[in-house]
Coordinates of C-alpha atoms in Angstrom, one line a residue:
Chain N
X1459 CA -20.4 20.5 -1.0
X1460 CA -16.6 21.9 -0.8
X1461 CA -17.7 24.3 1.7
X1462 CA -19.4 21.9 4.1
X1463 CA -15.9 19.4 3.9
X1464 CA -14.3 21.7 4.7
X1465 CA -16.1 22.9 8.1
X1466 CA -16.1 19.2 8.7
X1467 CA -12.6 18.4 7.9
X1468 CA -11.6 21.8 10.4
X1469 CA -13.7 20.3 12.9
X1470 CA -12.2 17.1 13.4
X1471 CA -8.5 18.2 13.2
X1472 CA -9.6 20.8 16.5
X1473 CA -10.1 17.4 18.5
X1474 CA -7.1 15.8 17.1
X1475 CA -5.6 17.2 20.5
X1476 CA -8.6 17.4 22.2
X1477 CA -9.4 15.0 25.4
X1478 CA -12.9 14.5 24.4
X1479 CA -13.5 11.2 22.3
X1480 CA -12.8 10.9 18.3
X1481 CA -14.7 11.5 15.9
X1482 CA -16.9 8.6 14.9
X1483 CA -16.7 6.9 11.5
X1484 CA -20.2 6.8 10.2
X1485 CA -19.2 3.4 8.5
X1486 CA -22.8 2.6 7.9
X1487 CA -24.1 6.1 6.3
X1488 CA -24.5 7.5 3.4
X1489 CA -20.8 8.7 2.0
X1490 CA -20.8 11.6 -0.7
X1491 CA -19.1 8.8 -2.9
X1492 CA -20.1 8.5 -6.0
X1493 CA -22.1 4.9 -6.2
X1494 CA -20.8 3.3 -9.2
X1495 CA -17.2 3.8 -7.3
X1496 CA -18.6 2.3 -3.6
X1497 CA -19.9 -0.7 -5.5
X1498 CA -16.9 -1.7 -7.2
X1499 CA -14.7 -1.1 -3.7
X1500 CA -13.5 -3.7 -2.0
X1501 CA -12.7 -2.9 1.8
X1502 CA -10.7 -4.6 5.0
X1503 CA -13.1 -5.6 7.5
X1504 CA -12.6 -2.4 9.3
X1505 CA -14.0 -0.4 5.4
X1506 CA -10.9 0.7 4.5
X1507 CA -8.9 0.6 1.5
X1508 CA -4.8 1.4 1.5
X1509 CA -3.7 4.1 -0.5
X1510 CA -0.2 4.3 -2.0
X1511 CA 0.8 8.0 -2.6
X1512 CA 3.1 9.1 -5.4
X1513 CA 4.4 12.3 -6.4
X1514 CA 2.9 12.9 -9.7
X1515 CA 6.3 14.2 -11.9
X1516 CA 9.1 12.4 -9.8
X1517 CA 7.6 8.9 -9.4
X1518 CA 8.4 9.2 -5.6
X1519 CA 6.6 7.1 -3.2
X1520 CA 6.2 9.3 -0.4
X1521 CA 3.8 6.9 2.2
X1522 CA 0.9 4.2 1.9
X1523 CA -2.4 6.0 3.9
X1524 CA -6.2 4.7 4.6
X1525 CA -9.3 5.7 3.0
X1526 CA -12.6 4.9 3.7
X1527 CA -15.4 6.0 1.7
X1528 CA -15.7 9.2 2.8
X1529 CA -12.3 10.2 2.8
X1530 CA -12.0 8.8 -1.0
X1531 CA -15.2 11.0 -1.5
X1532 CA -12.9 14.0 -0.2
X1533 CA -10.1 13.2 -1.8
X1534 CA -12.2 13.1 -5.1
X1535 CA -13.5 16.2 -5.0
X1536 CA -11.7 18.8 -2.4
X1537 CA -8.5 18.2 -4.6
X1538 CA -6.5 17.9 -1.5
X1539 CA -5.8 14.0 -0.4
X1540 CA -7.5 12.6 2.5
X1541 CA -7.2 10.0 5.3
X1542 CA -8.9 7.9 7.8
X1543 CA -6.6 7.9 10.6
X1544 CA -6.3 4.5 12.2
X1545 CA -4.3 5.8 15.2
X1546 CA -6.1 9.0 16.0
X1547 CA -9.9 7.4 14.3
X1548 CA -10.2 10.6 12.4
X1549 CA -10.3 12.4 9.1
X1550 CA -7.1 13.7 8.7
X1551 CA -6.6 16.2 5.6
X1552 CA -2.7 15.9 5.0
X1553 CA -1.0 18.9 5.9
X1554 CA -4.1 20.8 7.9
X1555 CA -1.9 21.1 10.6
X1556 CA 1.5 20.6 9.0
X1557 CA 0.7 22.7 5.8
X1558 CA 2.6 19.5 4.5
X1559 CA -0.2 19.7 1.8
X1560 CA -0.9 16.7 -1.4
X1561 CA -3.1 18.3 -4.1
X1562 CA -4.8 15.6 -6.2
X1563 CA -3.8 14.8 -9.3
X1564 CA -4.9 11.4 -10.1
X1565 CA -6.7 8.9 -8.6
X1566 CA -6.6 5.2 -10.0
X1567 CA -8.0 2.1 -8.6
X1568 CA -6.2 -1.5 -9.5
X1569 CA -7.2 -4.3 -10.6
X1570 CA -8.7 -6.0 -7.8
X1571 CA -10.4 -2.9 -6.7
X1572 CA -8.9 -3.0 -3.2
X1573 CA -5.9 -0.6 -3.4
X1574 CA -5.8 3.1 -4.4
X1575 CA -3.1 4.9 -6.1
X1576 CA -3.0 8.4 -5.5
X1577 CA -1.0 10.8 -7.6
X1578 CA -0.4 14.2 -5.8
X1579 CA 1.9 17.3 -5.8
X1580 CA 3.3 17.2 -2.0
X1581 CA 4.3 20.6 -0.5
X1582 CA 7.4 20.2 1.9
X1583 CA 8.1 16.5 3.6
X1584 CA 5.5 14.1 3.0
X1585 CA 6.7 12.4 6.2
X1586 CA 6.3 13.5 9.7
X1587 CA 9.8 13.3 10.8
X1588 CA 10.5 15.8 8.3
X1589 CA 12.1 13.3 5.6
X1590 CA 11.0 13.4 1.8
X1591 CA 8.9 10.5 2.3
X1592 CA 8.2 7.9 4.9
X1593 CA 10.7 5.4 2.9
X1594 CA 13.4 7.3 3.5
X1595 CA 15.2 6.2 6.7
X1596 CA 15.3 2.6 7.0
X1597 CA 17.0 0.8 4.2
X1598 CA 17.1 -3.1 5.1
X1599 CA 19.6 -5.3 3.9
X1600 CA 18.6 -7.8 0.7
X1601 CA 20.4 -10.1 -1.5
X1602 CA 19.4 -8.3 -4.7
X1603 CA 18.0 -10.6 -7.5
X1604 CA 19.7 -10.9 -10.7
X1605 CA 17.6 -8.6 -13.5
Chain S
X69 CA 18.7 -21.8 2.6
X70 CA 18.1 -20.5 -0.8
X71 CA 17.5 -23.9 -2.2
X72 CA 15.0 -24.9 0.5
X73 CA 12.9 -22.0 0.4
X74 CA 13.2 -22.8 -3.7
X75 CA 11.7 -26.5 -3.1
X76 CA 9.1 -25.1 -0.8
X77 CA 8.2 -22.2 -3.1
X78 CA 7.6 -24.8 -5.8
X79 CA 5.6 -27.0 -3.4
X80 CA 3.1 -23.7 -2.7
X81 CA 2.9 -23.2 -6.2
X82 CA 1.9 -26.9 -7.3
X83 CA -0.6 -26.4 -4.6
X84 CA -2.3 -23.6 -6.0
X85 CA -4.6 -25.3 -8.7
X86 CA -5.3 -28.1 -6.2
X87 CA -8.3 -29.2 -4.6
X88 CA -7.0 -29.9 -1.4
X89 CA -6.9 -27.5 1.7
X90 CA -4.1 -24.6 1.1
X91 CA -1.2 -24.7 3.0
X92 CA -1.2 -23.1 6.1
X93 CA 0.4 -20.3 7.0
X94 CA 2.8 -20.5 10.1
X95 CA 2.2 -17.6 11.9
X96 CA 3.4 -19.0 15.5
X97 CA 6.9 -20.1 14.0
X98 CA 10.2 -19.0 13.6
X99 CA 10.8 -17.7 10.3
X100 CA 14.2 -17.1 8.4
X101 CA 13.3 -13.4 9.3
X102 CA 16.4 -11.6 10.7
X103 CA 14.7 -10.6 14.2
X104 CA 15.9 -6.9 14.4
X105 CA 13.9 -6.5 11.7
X106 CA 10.8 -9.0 13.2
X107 CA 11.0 -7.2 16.1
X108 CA 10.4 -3.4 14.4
X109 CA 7.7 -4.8 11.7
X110 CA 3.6 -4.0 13.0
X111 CA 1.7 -6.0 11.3
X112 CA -2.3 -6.2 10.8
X113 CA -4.1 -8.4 12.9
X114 CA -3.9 -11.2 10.2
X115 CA -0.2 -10.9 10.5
X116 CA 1.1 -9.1 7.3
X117 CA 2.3 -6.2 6.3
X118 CA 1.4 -4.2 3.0
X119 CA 4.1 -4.0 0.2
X120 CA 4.0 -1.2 -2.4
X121 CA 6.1 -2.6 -5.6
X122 CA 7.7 0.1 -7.7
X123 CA 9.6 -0.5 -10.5
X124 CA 13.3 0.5 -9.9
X125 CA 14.4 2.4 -12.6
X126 CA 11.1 3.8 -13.7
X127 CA 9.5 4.7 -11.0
X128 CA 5.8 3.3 -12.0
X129 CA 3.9 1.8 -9.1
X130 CA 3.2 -1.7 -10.3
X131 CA 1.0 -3.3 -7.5
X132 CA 0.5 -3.6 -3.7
X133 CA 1.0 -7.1 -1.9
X134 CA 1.2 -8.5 1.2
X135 CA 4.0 -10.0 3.2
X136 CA 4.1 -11.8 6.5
X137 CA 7.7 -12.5 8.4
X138 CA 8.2 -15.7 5.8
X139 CA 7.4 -13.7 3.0
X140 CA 9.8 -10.6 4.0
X141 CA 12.5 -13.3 4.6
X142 CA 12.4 -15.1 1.9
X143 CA 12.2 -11.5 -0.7
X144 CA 15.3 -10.4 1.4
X145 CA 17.2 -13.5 0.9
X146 CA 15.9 -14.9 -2.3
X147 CA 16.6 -12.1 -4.3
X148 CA 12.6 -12.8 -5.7
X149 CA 10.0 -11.3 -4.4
X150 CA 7.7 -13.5 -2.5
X151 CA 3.9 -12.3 -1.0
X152 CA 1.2 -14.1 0.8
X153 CA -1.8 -14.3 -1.2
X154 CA -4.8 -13.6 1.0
X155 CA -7.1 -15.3 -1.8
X156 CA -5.2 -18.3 -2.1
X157 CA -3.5 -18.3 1.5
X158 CA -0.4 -19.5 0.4
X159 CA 3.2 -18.3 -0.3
X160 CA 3.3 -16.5 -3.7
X161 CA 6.5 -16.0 -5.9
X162 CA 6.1 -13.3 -7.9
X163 CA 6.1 -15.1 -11.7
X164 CA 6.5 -18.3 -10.6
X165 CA 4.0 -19.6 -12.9
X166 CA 3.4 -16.5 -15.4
X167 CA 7.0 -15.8 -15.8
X168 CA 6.9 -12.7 -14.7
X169 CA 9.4 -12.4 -12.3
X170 CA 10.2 -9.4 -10.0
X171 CA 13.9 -9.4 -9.1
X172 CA 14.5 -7.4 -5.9
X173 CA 16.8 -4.5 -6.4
X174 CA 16.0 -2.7 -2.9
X175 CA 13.4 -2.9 0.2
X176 CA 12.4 -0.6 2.8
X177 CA 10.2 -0.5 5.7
X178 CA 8.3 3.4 6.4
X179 CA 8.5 5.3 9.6
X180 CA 5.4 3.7 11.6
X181 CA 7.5 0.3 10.4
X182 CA 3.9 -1.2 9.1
X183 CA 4.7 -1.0 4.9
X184 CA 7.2 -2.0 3.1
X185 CA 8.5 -0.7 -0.1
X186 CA 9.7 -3.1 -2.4
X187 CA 12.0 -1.4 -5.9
X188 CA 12.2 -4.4 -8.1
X189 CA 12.9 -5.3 -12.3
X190 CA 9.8 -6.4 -13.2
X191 CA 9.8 -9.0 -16.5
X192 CA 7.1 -8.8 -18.6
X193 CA 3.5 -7.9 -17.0
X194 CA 3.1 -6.8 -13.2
X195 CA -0.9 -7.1 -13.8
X196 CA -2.2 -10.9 -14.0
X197 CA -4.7 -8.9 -16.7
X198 CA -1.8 -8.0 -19.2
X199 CA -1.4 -4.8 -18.2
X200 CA 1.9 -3.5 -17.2
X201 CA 0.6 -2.3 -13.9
X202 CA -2.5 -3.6 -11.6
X203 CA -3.4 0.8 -11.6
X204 CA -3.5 1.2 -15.3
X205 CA -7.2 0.3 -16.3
X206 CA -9.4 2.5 -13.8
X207 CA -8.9 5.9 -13.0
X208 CA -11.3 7.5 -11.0
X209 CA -13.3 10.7 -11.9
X210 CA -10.9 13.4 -9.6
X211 CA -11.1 17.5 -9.1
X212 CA -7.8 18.4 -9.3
X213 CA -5.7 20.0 -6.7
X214 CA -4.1 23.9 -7.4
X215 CA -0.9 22.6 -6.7

């Protein structure tokens, strides 16, 4: 099953700059995730679920992504975090391109079963502009409370 | 302005156990939102943007909201932070009726400018189930990463 992720993860980040169309989301297919989990899932109207991503020893928040089903399948079991893209529609496995990597190292589901929490060790900038995380630049000003 | 948005805050939460219709969200309005910041913020089609909540000092992830312009405004200026509750559609203060209070310490908006990250001193509970955060009670069956 690792093996045919992967071909299928490789394939869709070759048409990330393609000019063809994306890659479909088969929103209505069977998912390699495991049952128990899909039922309990509660989705956005487009089937996705945000994703907060920590780094595991520092506590860091390093960016909020998307997961549908199959990408939390992924995620679960190729020990290397994976998106739906909303922008590009696409599986994107962080740092395929990048080498920006997350390995898994937890995966928790809250209360209200509609957010993910995804513990991971990031290699390099978790952030695209090259910052430690995608919290890093913009700072905005608040009256802070009095605990 | 802090007392207003006080005596509406209150108003929202007597609401909340009510039978009439909830109130409605002004989504057309101006808002006490400073409008450099309106003007960078994507939103979801509904409006609002996710909030990850992280405790300041700790580090611990201890939910994800949602804020629309309002509720940004009044978590920037309030020193409280403030969400729209999608279940109840109505403004939502953070321990207004279980005490639990987060007091604001820092917020910042990521790189795409569609979540925010909100550091706050959490009193007592984050989770309305006891727990100390809505991720502690389900973690998901995961292959670990080599990293």
């Amino acid at each position: 099953m690792t093996v045919s992720h992967q071909r299928s993860q490789e394939g869709a980040q070759q048409e990330s700059g393609g000019a063809g169309p994306p890659a479909a989301r088969d929103t209505g297919g069977v998912t390699a995730l495991d049952p128990d989990i899909a039922a309990r899932l509660k989705r956005t109207s487009d089937g996705l679920v945000p994703a907060v991503v920590q780094q595991h020893d520092t506590g860091e928040v390093l960016m909020l992504g998307w997961m549908d089903d199959e990408a939390l399948a992924r995620t679960l079991t190729t020990g290397r975090a994976t998106y739906w893209s909303r922008s590009r529609q696409e599986y994107w496995v962080k740092g395929e391109t990048s080498g920006h990597v997350q390995w898994v190292k937890e995966v928790r589901l809250d209360c209200d079963k509609d957010t993910l929490l995804v513990k991971v060790d990031q290699e390099g900038a978790a952030c695209h502009t090259g910052d430690a995380t995608c919290f890093d630049a913009d700072l905005l000003p608040a009256v802070p409370g009095r605990g």
